[in-house]
Amino acid sequence: MLRVAVESAAGLPKNKLGSPDPIASVVFKDEKKKTKPVSSELNPVWNETLEFDLKGVPLDSSSYIDVIVKDYETLGKDKLIGSAKVSLKDLASSQVKSLPVKNLALVDENGKSIGATISMTIGYEPPAGAVTNPQDQQDGGNTAGGEEGDVTDGGGRGAVTSPGEPGHKIRSRTRKRHSLANKPQDFQIRVRVIEGRQLPGNNIKPVVKVHVCGETHRTRIRKGNNPYFDEIFFFNVNMLPSELFDEVVSFRVYNSNSFRADCLMGEFKLDIGYIYHEPAHCIMKKWILLNDPDDSSSGAKGYLKVSMFVLGTGDEPPVERKEQDNDKDDVESNLLLPAGVALRWVTLKLKVFRAEDVPQSITVIPYAYVFQSFLGRYSDHQTNNYYYLPWADTKPVIAITSFWEDISHRLDSLNTILYISNRLQTNLSALKSAVQSKATDARLVEIWLKLINQLMEDISSFRIPDMEGKPNLTALDIQQKMLRDRALENIMKGAKHLFEEATDVNKCLSIIEGWLDKLKQLAEEPQNSMPDVIIWMLRGEKRVAYTRIPAHQVLYSSYSEQACGQYCGKTKTIFMKYPMDNKKGLKIPVQLRVNMWLGLATEEKKFNHYAEGIFNVFAELYENQAQVLGKWGTTGLLSRSKFSDVTSKVKLKQEYFLPPVGWEWEGDWRVDPEKTLLTEADAGHTEFVDEVYENETRLPGGEWKLAAEPYTDVNGEKVQGPTEIECPPGWKWEDIWTFDDNRAVDEKGWEYGVTIPPDDKPKSWVAAEKMYHVHRRKRMIRPRKRIPGAKTAERKDTGDAEGWEYSSLIGLKFHRKQRSSDTFRRRRWRRKMTPADRVGASAIFKLEGALGVDMESKGDEKGTKAETSVKQFGANTPTVSCTFDQSNTYHLRVYVYQARNLTALDKDSFSDPYVHVSFLHHSQTTETIRSTLNPTWDQTLIFKNVEICGDPQSLAQNPPIVVMEIFDSDQVGKDEMLGRSTCVPIVKLTSGMDASPKLLWEPVTHKNGPAGEILVAAELILKTRGNDTELPLIPPKRGEKLYMVPQGVRPVVQLTAIEVLAWGLRNVKTYQLAPVTSPSLVVECGGESVQTAVIKNMKKCPNFAGNVLLLKVLLPKEEMYTPPIVLKVIDHRPFGRKPVVGQCTINFLEEFRCDPYATVAEVAMSSKVALMAASPRDLHVNIDDGRQHLLEAQREKEKETVDWWSKFYASVGESERCRPYLDKGYDTLEVYDHELESAKEFMGLTDFCSTFKLQRGKNESDDDDPAVVGEFKGSFKVYPLPDDPGVPPPPQQFRELPDSVSQECVVRIYVVQAIDLQPKDNNGKCDPYIKISLGKKSIDDRDNYVPYTLNPVFGRMFELTCFLPQDKDLKIAIYDFDLLSHDEKVGETVIDLENRLLSRFGSYCGLAQTYCISGPNHWRDQLNPSKILEQLARWKGLSPPRSEDNGNTLTFGGRLYCLSDLVVL
């Protein structure tokens, strides 16, 4: 029996009519019982007991009751005041017999407190014979009050957390000792390990070990941080109860992946007595917290879910339900904590600044939105790759009204900052372009001053709107306003400072780029609740493409013109995307030109200022008929209606169309066929192919004769014969009638078929003739071309006289002329509307959903979901269009000069690129350049007559973009796309505009990633009707139809010499499984090339015999236009095969430019090797003799206190370890914190030659670069040549070169120490040792590893011999010493020994300051100072040093040096 004594309630809220009449209800398992109502009382007292019969079923831990307080109504439904839920878990565990509930808070239907409380007492009498299941015990609850003889314990090894207070341990706990004889007894301890959660580590394989009374069991090894074990272990013992209860159950979790002793992840221990004194002697499905046994303050190391049982003789094991454990299991409310560990309360504060798609419960403002679409992708039948939707001068318009929160104050600020940012971006791009093209200082200063002045003017003039009094204002708005104001003020101060004190334009670029980045960061609005504008392209009911436009970009603002969106009321070119596009934008489904405007409904009349053209509004419906037994009517329409919308699914009637408020009819309903069906197929094309099919028939096996209808179209409909077809006006024939053999036909162009009754023509065709074929046809074609400038009569077929359009089936494409296979037809009815009292284009905003529809269709139970969705989408919305009364003709020229860094898509490491250029519905293609990644097309594409609707001034501000798609031409298969780029043309509206377009590098993208650059420019010229004389001169031709880039646009070139130092090839990998044995190098630049001699034996000497090559080429004077240098390595193989086995592109030549007449000392590539190989000259400087050396005794004494380590420590600043050395004032070393190749003063040790990576193969991966297959050693010198052939050329730059032969060298490696190595052991350290490899030789110093350190001091010297250049790469690796497992590599560095040998810096890089013949500063260079001085004189072109006075004086470089001024040690 369950009894609920409802006592009283307090603090009930008043209703609108006064105090309520409260009545209390208690619901238990769908059984509801009520108290009596109390009249007009805010603090009612009931004191009633409600009883519930449990029907023999005891309570469980999930049992609860609902308490509901309502306002009693005599008539009508009682009104809810508040409710509460009470858990009966404590009663179910039989820990208490009654449960007093005092001041329980009541909540409303939304779960919010109403400020009232209710008090009651709940009593429980278990049914007879009911047994308490330990599964229903309260987690961590206390047992009944202590009885006599009870023992109070603090929780032993573990403590239980309260479910209501996670992290707080119960301080004391009473244990009820059962009377057990104090003698050895049999016990069984069962432990079930269920699962783990949040175990620490990566890629772990945990295993659990359970230890009880000296016996250990382990689980199976699992994977992951949340393993599931579900294993049970049994431990049988015979011992005294007092001893058993003091034993512990130990859980230890290990990572089985580790072999070390520290692989313990966490531990938990619990007294067995604690388990035994729980109800039923068990703990069921508890989480235990694992911690570090050595550091209890280290926090949680994960959790385990376990069950534990302690069973004595005669004890029945409890039943453990096997319900599925889920991830939502609350750990904290059912957790056992180890002794000394406590969970702490943590408060999480979450501030929500933005939400989307939330039901509107705030003040919303209606927004009006309109966009008109201009055109889609294009096709010119043969030359164009795309289809064009010919909307011509009538553009569809869509107007939508929606309701959104008014956040104009936020978007106004956003658009204002974006306006400033965009203008700064434009000026910065112009400045960078001027710097790159090496413009004059005066021009740079002019652009720089314009940038700074415009930036300061923008910040001072275009203020961010104030937030005071704005709706929906938040604290974040105020803080963001302050942040933006401070940032703009700082940029303003920085601009003024730069304006006053800047002297170098180049140094200012980084500062200005920082300002631009800051502005872009400020242009982020976290509270933007306005959704994006989404445009979908549909095919039937399928969505095939979409695009998203941020709403703020098209939003109108009354605050200022700068606060309006960037494209508000402006025509914009948009590229749509495929939904769920796995190819990352490889193809663009649609290109749109749209004009969009978005604004508040209160400002919709502002749209009139932006609107162009004349807006027309029509209500339209379609009359449908089907053909049955040769007659047209409505009988065969089946489920279709006689009058419907364009989808034929929604039933419509003319009499149900009513004009919206403010609109009225203009005229009556009339038949208005779709104009696109009346347009000839050649409309909008410059080239077209007419086709006619010649048909013949026969009896099976007979002779072929002309068919009854000898000439038909592709659908079998009768047409005129080839001799009867005339060329339309304004066109000319390009060829005679010929048959088309580029199809699946035989050699004469015939294709064959079989007629199957009742059809009179075949449905399918094959190319091979058979005896049973009775019908064949041949496609005759004749191309024609539009005559430039000729007026063509607009030919429109009136089609059916009654305006019908036909289709073979409902849902298929319609055509204008009836065919024999047609079974369905329709015609469009339209009725025009005009605004009654609203003026201007803004009247269209009141049209959405305004027309009435057939109300009878609402009761049609057969209506489908699709029909309903179409109704809701706007079948009752009239169609709106914008008509332009005139269009303008433009002349477009696109200058495609060159490209660089294109993607390699051919196996020879190159591509065959060409460019497909598209502008609106016109397109052309450049020529194809073979085998290059840096093509130079030098081609002008001319689009002579381009008709564009709209105001020319508006077009000049937002011209259509030129789209360039680069393809790789393939002889077999489809051409592959290399990338896509766009270019904005310069618009010239008058002939007086003499601004020439400037070639600029535009980025090429492929699958949303960079794929090179293309150098292009374009100009769009408005043509005066009938006047072509004002157009620019026709560019010079290259071939019959190819126009070159004209002078004034193309770069200015100069004859330039490129000296190539081709030193050799290194580390070249095999090609097609064969080694590269006889390579040569081809150097290409600007259309010119030069080739080296063949290396005869790569293994013996991989250097070229003739090292210096000269290439004369016309290169642009401006660096930004300079074409790259392309290196190709060709292997000469048997049978004349010469495959390209590697290539490299050098994009920028500026670093190789030089003055050919500069001092030889600064530019000559002399080397130490060349001088060493030259015959020595005698120089009598005797500085080794005539001085008293140190005594041997002094040397031995000094070794004890001064050594090389003293010199090292003195050099790195550790003075306490080298005090004697510092006291003597000896020289120190210069220790770099980076490699010598990174030191600027040593020029990367590439002064003699640089290393260029060779690549090979098709770049099939989008993420990785082509594989590196070798290296080229060499260098370049670029300098201008005189234009006058009579002037002698400059001297050769590469001279005094060393012999390009293999040399044997001794290499000594001094490894001092390593710094900040990566730890490899679990203790955060590693045991490093050195491994060195050079060519085929290697040294393993594993025996001398340094234990337990990340900063080892090795102090080791290694010596190897090698042959250069074959063994040029010295690899020094650090490994971690492991006793049992495989040694791991910590890191590796590679040193190019050849660069260090050939570099002229090798002679004095690290040269000692003092010449010492002994001691820690012993002279280590292989040349003594006199030899080095002699070489220096030769490098600088000076007289050799001359000694006098028996070697005591030296004359060098015009100065006299005395030996008495020097100190010799």
PDB file of C-alpha atoms in Angstrom, residues 1252-1445:
ATOM      1  CA  PHE A1252      66.719  23.097 -57.338  1.00  0.00           C
ATOM      2  CA  LYS A1253      64.255  20.259 -56.725  1.00  0.00           C
ATOM      3  CA  LEU A1254      63.258  18.218 -59.759  1.00  0.00           C
ATOM      4  CA  GLN A1255      59.694  16.929 -60.000  1.00  0.00           C
ATOM      5  CA  ARG A1256      58.043  14.376 -62.183  1.00  0.00           C
ATOM      6  CA  GLY A1257      54.745  12.896 -63.155  1.00  0.00           C
ATOM      7  CA  LYS A1258      51.073  13.685 -63.166  1.00  0.00           C
ATOM      8  CA  ASN A1259      49.791  15.526 -60.147  1.00  0.00           C
ATOM      9  CA  GLU A1260      46.841  13.271 -59.406  1.00  0.00           C
ATOM     10  CA  SER A1261      46.563  14.175 -55.724  1.00  0.00           C
ATOM     11  CA  ASP A1262      44.876  17.400 -54.724  1.00  0.00           C
ATOM     12  CA  ASP A1263      46.779  17.724 -51.477  1.00  0.00           C
ATOM     13  CA  ASP A1264      50.338  16.671 -52.264  1.00  0.00           C
ATOM     14  CA  ASP A1265      52.883  18.180 -54.612  1.00  0.00           C
ATOM     15  CA  PRO A1266      54.413  16.033 -57.365  1.00  0.00           C
ATOM     16  CA  ALA A1267      57.135  13.728 -56.117  1.00  0.00           C
ATOM     17  CA  VAL A1268      60.693  15.085 -55.876  1.00  0.00           C
ATOM     18  CA  VAL A1269      62.841  12.844 -58.063  1.00  0.00           C
ATOM     19  CA  GLY A1270      66.205  14.581 -57.928  1.00  0.00           C
ATOM     20  CA  GLU A1271      68.175  17.801 -57.628  1.00  0.00           C
ATOM     21  CA  PHE A1272      69.851  20.157 -60.046  1.00  0.00           C
ATOM     22  CA  LYS A1273      72.974  21.992 -58.930  1.00  0.00           C
ATOM     23  CA  GLY A1274      73.494  25.241 -60.732  1.00  0.00           C
ATOM     24  CA  SER A1275      72.943  28.964 -60.862  1.00  0.00           C
ATOM     25  CA  PHE A1276      71.862  31.745 -63.200  1.00  0.00           C
ATOM     26  CA  LYS A1277      72.924  35.267 -64.053  1.00  0.00           C
ATOM     27  CA  VAL A1278      70.438  37.510 -65.842  1.00  0.00           C
ATOM     28  CA  TYR A1279      71.549  40.830 -67.320  1.00  0.00           C
ATOM     29  CA  PRO A1280      70.513  43.054 -70.255  1.00  0.00           C
ATOM     30  CA  LEU A1281      72.342  43.057 -73.565  1.00  0.00           C
ATOM     31  CA  PRO A1282      72.969  46.209 -75.601  1.00  0.00           C
ATOM     32  CA  ASP A1283      70.484  46.897 -78.381  1.00  0.00           C
ATOM     33  CA  ASP A1284      73.263  48.048 -80.694  1.00  0.00           C
ATOM     34  CA  PRO A1285      74.984  44.984 -82.195  1.00  0.00           C
ATOM     35  CA  GLY A1286      78.150  47.024 -82.594  1.00  0.00           C
ATOM     36  CA  VAL A1287      78.600  47.394 -78.827  1.00  0.00           C
ATOM     37  CA  PRO A1288      80.631  44.527 -77.351  1.00  0.00           C
ATOM     38  CA  PRO A1289      78.690  42.240 -75.035  1.00  0.00           C
ATOM     39  CA  PRO A1290      79.338  42.276 -71.272  1.00  0.00           C
ATOM     40  CA  PRO A1291      81.983  39.927 -69.864  1.00  0.00           C
ATOM     41  CA  GLN A1292      81.090  36.405 -68.906  1.00  0.00           C
ATOM     42  CA  GLN A1293      79.921  36.140 -65.293  1.00  0.00           C
ATOM     43  CA  PHE A1294      80.800  32.533 -64.501  1.00  0.00           C
ATOM     44  CA  ARG A1295      84.574  32.119 -64.657  1.00  0.00           C
ATOM     45  CA  GLU A1296      87.468  30.631 -62.704  1.00  0.00           C
ATOM     46  CA  LEU A1297      85.337  27.567 -62.103  1.00  0.00           C
ATOM     47  CA  PRO A1298      86.740  24.498 -60.354  1.00  0.00           C
ATOM     48  CA  ASP A1299      87.178  21.256 -62.198  1.00  0.00           C
ATOM     49  CA  SER A1300      83.909  19.352 -62.353  1.00  0.00           C
ATOM     50  CA  VAL A1301      85.505  16.064 -61.363  1.00  0.00           C
ATOM     51  CA  SER A1302      84.966  13.775 -58.426  1.00  0.00           C
ATOM     52  CA  GLN A1303      87.217  14.508 -55.414  1.00  0.00           C
ATOM     53  CA  GLU A1304      88.060  12.440 -52.353  1.00  0.00           C
ATOM     54  CA  CYS A1305      87.542  14.377 -49.122  1.00  0.00           C
ATOM     55  CA  VAL A1306      88.004  13.800 -45.407  1.00  0.00           C
ATOM     56  CA  VAL A1307      85.006  14.805 -43.310  1.00  0.00           C
ATOM     57  CA  ARG A1308      85.238  15.417 -39.593  1.00  0.00           C
ATOM     58  CA  ILE A1309      82.040  15.823 -37.612  1.00  0.00           C
ATOM     59  CA  TYR A1310      82.180  17.391 -34.161  1.00  0.00           C
ATOM     60  CA  VAL A1311      78.924  16.721 -32.307  1.00  0.00           C
ATOM     61  CA  VAL A1312      78.894  18.946 -29.220  1.00  0.00           C
ATOM     62  CA  GLN A1313      75.392  18.710 -27.819  1.00  0.00           C
ATOM     63  CA  ALA A1314      71.687  18.504 -28.644  1.00  0.00           C
ATOM     64  CA  ILE A1315      68.982  20.849 -27.358  1.00  0.00           C
ATOM     65  CA  ASP A1316      65.292  20.262 -26.617  1.00  0.00           C
ATOM     66  CA  LEU A1317      64.924  16.808 -28.106  1.00  0.00           C
ATOM     67  CA  GLN A1318      61.511  15.231 -28.461  1.00  0.00           C
ATOM     68  CA  PRO A1319      60.741  12.853 -25.556  1.00  0.00           C
ATOM     69  CA  LYS A1320      60.286   9.219 -26.560  1.00  0.00           C
ATOM     70  CA  ASP A1321      59.922   7.490 -23.188  1.00  0.00           C
ATOM     71  CA  ASN A1322      56.939   7.473 -20.838  1.00  0.00           C
ATOM     72  CA  ASN A1323      58.935   9.382 -18.267  1.00  0.00           C
ATOM     73  CA  GLY A1324      59.092  12.365 -20.617  1.00  0.00           C
ATOM     74  CA  LYS A1325      62.784  11.782 -21.399  1.00  0.00           C
ATOM     75  CA  CYS A1326      64.810   9.857 -23.901  1.00  0.00           C
ATOM     76  CA  ASP A1327      68.173   8.077 -24.091  1.00  0.00           C
ATOM     77  CA  PRO A1328      69.783   9.693 -27.148  1.00  0.00           C
ATOM     78  CA  TYR A1329      72.721   8.495 -29.173  1.00  0.00           C
ATOM     79  CA  ILE A1330      74.205   9.489 -32.554  1.00  0.00           C
ATOM     80  CA  LYS A1331      73.962   7.727 -35.909  1.00  0.00           C
ATOM     81  CA  ILE A1332      75.831   9.194 -38.917  1.00  0.00           C
ATOM     82  CA  SER A1333      75.600   8.135 -42.551  1.00  0.00           C
ATOM     83  CA  LEU A1334      77.506   9.450 -45.545  1.00  0.00           C
ATOM     84  CA  GLY A1335      77.063   7.692 -48.884  1.00  0.00           C
ATOM     85  CA  LYS A1336      77.320   3.977 -48.193  1.00  0.00           C
ATOM     86  CA  LYS A1337      79.209   4.467 -44.927  1.00  0.00           C
ATOM     87  CA  SER A1338      77.566   4.828 -41.536  1.00  0.00           C
ATOM     88  CA  ILE A1339      78.618   5.134 -37.888  1.00  0.00           C
ATOM     89  CA  ASP A1340      76.415   3.930 -35.044  1.00  0.00           C
ATOM     90  CA  ASP A1341      77.395   5.343 -31.639  1.00  0.00           C
ATOM     91  CA  ARG A1342      74.773   3.342 -29.713  1.00  0.00           C
ATOM     92  CA  ASP A1343      77.170   2.272 -26.974  1.00  0.00           C
ATOM     93  CA  ASN A1344      77.697   5.901 -25.949  1.00  0.00           C
ATOM     94  CA  TYR A1345      74.054   6.837 -25.400  1.00  0.00           C
ATOM     95  CA  VAL A1346      73.253   9.511 -22.806  1.00  0.00           C
ATOM     96  CA  PRO A1347      70.494   8.313 -20.442  1.00  0.00           C
ATOM     97  CA  TYR A1348      67.411  10.235 -19.233  1.00  0.00           C
ATOM     98  CA  THR A1349      67.853  13.627 -20.860  1.00  0.00           C
ATOM     99  CA  LEU A1350      66.458  15.892 -23.554  1.00  0.00           C
ATOM    100  CA  ASN A1351      69.574  18.082 -23.692  1.00  0.00           C
ATOM    101  CA  PRO A1352      72.466  15.634 -24.029  1.00  0.00           C
ATOM    102  CA  VAL A1353      76.091  16.729 -24.184  1.00  0.00           C
ATOM    103  CA  PHE A1354      77.906  14.330 -26.520  1.00  0.00           C
ATOM    104  CA  GLY A1355      81.345  15.829 -27.131  1.00  0.00           C
ATOM    105  CA  ARG A1356      82.067  13.295 -29.869  1.00  0.00           C
ATOM    106  CA  MET A1357      84.203  13.536 -33.011  1.00  0.00           C
ATOM    107  CA  PHE A1358      83.742  11.297 -36.044  1.00  0.00           C
ATOM    108  CA  GLU A1359      85.861  11.071 -39.175  1.00  0.00           C
ATOM    109  CA  LEU A1360      84.835   9.697 -42.562  1.00  0.00           C
ATOM    110  CA  THR A1361      86.144   9.750 -46.105  1.00  0.00           C
ATOM    111  CA  CYS A1362      83.910  10.331 -49.108  1.00  0.00           C
ATOM    112  CA  PHE A1363      83.871  11.285 -52.767  1.00  0.00           C
ATOM    113  CA  LEU A1364      82.183  14.540 -53.708  1.00  0.00           C
ATOM    114  CA  PRO A1365      79.795  15.205 -55.316  1.00  0.00           C
ATOM    115  CA  GLN A1366      78.482  11.618 -55.207  1.00  0.00           C
ATOM    116  CA  ASP A1367      78.337  11.491 -51.386  1.00  0.00           C
ATOM    117  CA  LYS A1368      77.322  15.078 -50.754  1.00  0.00           C
ATOM    118  CA  ASP A1369      74.512  14.484 -48.208  1.00  0.00           C
ATOM    119  CA  LEU A1370      75.749  14.025 -44.644  1.00  0.00           C
ATOM    120  CA  LYS A1371      72.945  12.689 -42.450  1.00  0.00           C
ATOM    121  CA  ILE A1372      73.209  13.084 -38.686  1.00  0.00           C
ATOM    122  CA  ALA A1373      70.416  11.366 -36.784  1.00  0.00           C
ATOM    123  CA  ILE A1374      69.541  11.083 -33.089  1.00  0.00           C
ATOM    124  CA  TYR A1375      67.979   7.822 -31.897  1.00  0.00           C
ATOM    125  CA  ASP A1376      66.412   6.856 -28.580  1.00  0.00           C
ATOM    126  CA  PHE A1377      68.099   3.867 -26.947  1.00  0.00           C
ATOM    127  CA  ASP A1378      65.642   1.151 -25.866  1.00  0.00           C
ATOM    128  CA  LEU A1379      66.724  -2.067 -24.221  1.00  0.00           C
ATOM    129  CA  LEU A1380      63.862  -4.302 -25.302  1.00  0.00           C
ATOM    130  CA  SER A1381      62.016  -2.592 -28.130  1.00  0.00           C
ATOM    131  CA  HIS A1382      63.205  -1.126 -31.405  1.00  0.00           C
ATOM    132  CA  ASP A1383      65.122   2.146 -31.142  1.00  0.00           C
ATOM    133  CA  GLU A1384      63.048   5.135 -32.272  1.00  0.00           C
ATOM    134  CA  LYS A1385      64.374   7.976 -34.363  1.00  0.00           C
ATOM    135  CA  VAL A1386      64.209  11.283 -32.490  1.00  0.00           C
ATOM    136  CA  GLY A1387      65.199  13.460 -35.432  1.00  0.00           C
ATOM    137  CA  GLU A1388      67.565  13.931 -38.328  1.00  0.00           C
ATOM    138  CA  THR A1389      69.381  16.708 -40.152  1.00  0.00           C
ATOM    139  CA  VAL A1390      71.008  16.668 -43.584  1.00  0.00           C
ATOM    140  CA  ILE A1391      74.056  18.791 -44.436  1.00  0.00           C
ATOM    141  CA  ASP A1392      75.024  19.440 -48.051  1.00  0.00           C
ATOM    142  CA  LEU A1393      78.811  19.007 -47.971  1.00  0.00           C
ATOM    143  CA  GLU A1394      79.204  20.045 -51.595  1.00  0.00           C
ATOM    144  CA  ASN A1395      77.835  23.518 -50.899  1.00  0.00           C
ATOM    145  CA  ARG A1396      80.215  23.919 -47.977  1.00  0.00           C
ATOM    146  CA  LEU A1397      83.150  22.824 -50.099  1.00  0.00           C
ATOM    147  CA  LEU A1398      82.363  25.046 -53.088  1.00  0.00           C
ATOM    148  CA  SER A1399      81.253  28.142 -51.215  1.00  0.00           C
ATOM    149  CA  ARG A1400      83.756  30.962 -51.009  1.00  0.00           C
ATOM    150  CA  PHE A1401      82.637  31.559 -47.429  1.00  0.00           C
ATOM    151  CA  GLY A1402      84.260  28.295 -46.416  1.00  0.00           C
ATOM    152  CA  SER A1403      87.646  30.007 -46.302  1.00  0.00           C
ATOM    153  CA  TYR A1404      86.749  32.278 -43.428  1.00  0.00           C
ATOM    154  CA  CYS A1405      83.520  30.877 -41.987  1.00  0.00           C
ATOM    155  CA  GLY A1406      84.627  29.964 -38.460  1.00  0.00           C
ATOM    156  CA  LEU A1407      88.194  31.145 -39.046  1.00  0.00           C
ATOM    157  CA  ALA A1408      90.127  31.712 -35.814  1.00  0.00           C
ATOM    158  CA  GLN A1409      90.903  35.294 -34.833  1.00  0.00           C
ATOM    159  CA  THR A1410      94.474  34.408 -33.756  1.00  0.00           C
ATOM    160  CA  TYR A1411      97.042  32.119 -35.337  1.00  0.00           C
ATOM    161  CA  CYS A1412      98.048  29.602 -32.642  1.00  0.00           C
ATOM    162  CA  ILE A1413     100.160  26.537 -33.220  1.00  0.00           C
ATOM    163  CA  SER A1414      99.134  24.771 -30.000  1.00  0.00           C
ATOM    164  CA  GLY A1415      96.653  24.850 -27.158  1.00  0.00           C
ATOM    165  CA  PRO A1416      92.837  24.967 -27.274  1.00  0.00           C
ATOM    166  CA  ASN A1417      92.992  27.619 -30.025  1.00  0.00           C
ATOM    167  CA  HIS A1418      95.194  25.578 -32.299  1.00  0.00           C
ATOM    168  CA  TRP A1419      94.864  26.653 -35.936  1.00  0.00           C
ATOM    169  CA  ARG A1420      92.534  24.130 -37.591  1.00  0.00           C
ATOM    170  CA  ASP A1421      92.201  25.372 -41.176  1.00  0.00           C
ATOM    171  CA  GLN A1422      94.155  23.409 -43.790  1.00  0.00           C
ATOM    172  CA  LEU A1423      95.589  26.642 -45.175  1.00  0.00           C
ATOM    173  CA  ASN A1424      97.756  28.891 -43.049  1.00  0.00           C
ATOM    174  CA  PRO A1425      97.060  32.658 -42.917  1.00  0.00           C
ATOM    175  CA  SER A1426      99.588  33.508 -45.614  1.00  0.00           C
ATOM    176  CA  LYS A1427      97.873  31.216 -48.120  1.00  0.00           C
ATOM    177  CA  ILE A1428      94.440  32.583 -47.216  1.00  0.00           C
ATOM    178  CA  LEU A1429      95.733  36.130 -47.691  1.00  0.00           C
ATOM    179  CA  GLU A1430      97.116  35.202 -51.062  1.00  0.00           C
ATOM    180  CA  GLN A1431      93.757  33.753 -52.152  1.00  0.00           C
ATOM    181  CA  LEU A1432      91.954  36.851 -50.937  1.00  0.00           C
ATOM    182  CA  ALA A1433      94.159  38.994 -53.160  1.00  0.00           C
ATOM    183  CA  ARG A1434      93.285  36.848 -56.160  1.00  0.00           C
ATOM    184  CA  TRP A1435      89.539  37.028 -55.404  1.00  0.00           C
ATOM    185  CA  LYS A1436      89.605  40.791 -55.155  1.00  0.00           C
ATOM    186  CA  GLY A1437      91.881  41.240 -58.132  1.00  0.00           C
ATOM    187  CA  LEU A1438      94.562  42.960 -56.025  1.00  0.00           C
ATOM    188  CA  SER A1439      98.319  42.760 -56.067  1.00  0.00           C
ATOM    189  CA  PRO A1440      99.696  39.823 -54.093  1.00  0.00           C
ATOM    190  CA  PRO A1441     100.888  40.607 -50.534  1.00  0.00           C
ATOM    191  CA  ARG A1442     104.544  41.685 -50.310  1.00  0.00           C
ATOM    192  CA  SER A1443     106.690  41.173 -47.204  1.00  0.00           C
ATOM    193  CA  GLU A1444     109.750  43.228 -46.258  1.00  0.00           C
ATOM    194  CA  ASP A1445     112.203  43.557 -43.391  1.00  0.00           C
TER     195      ASP A1445
END
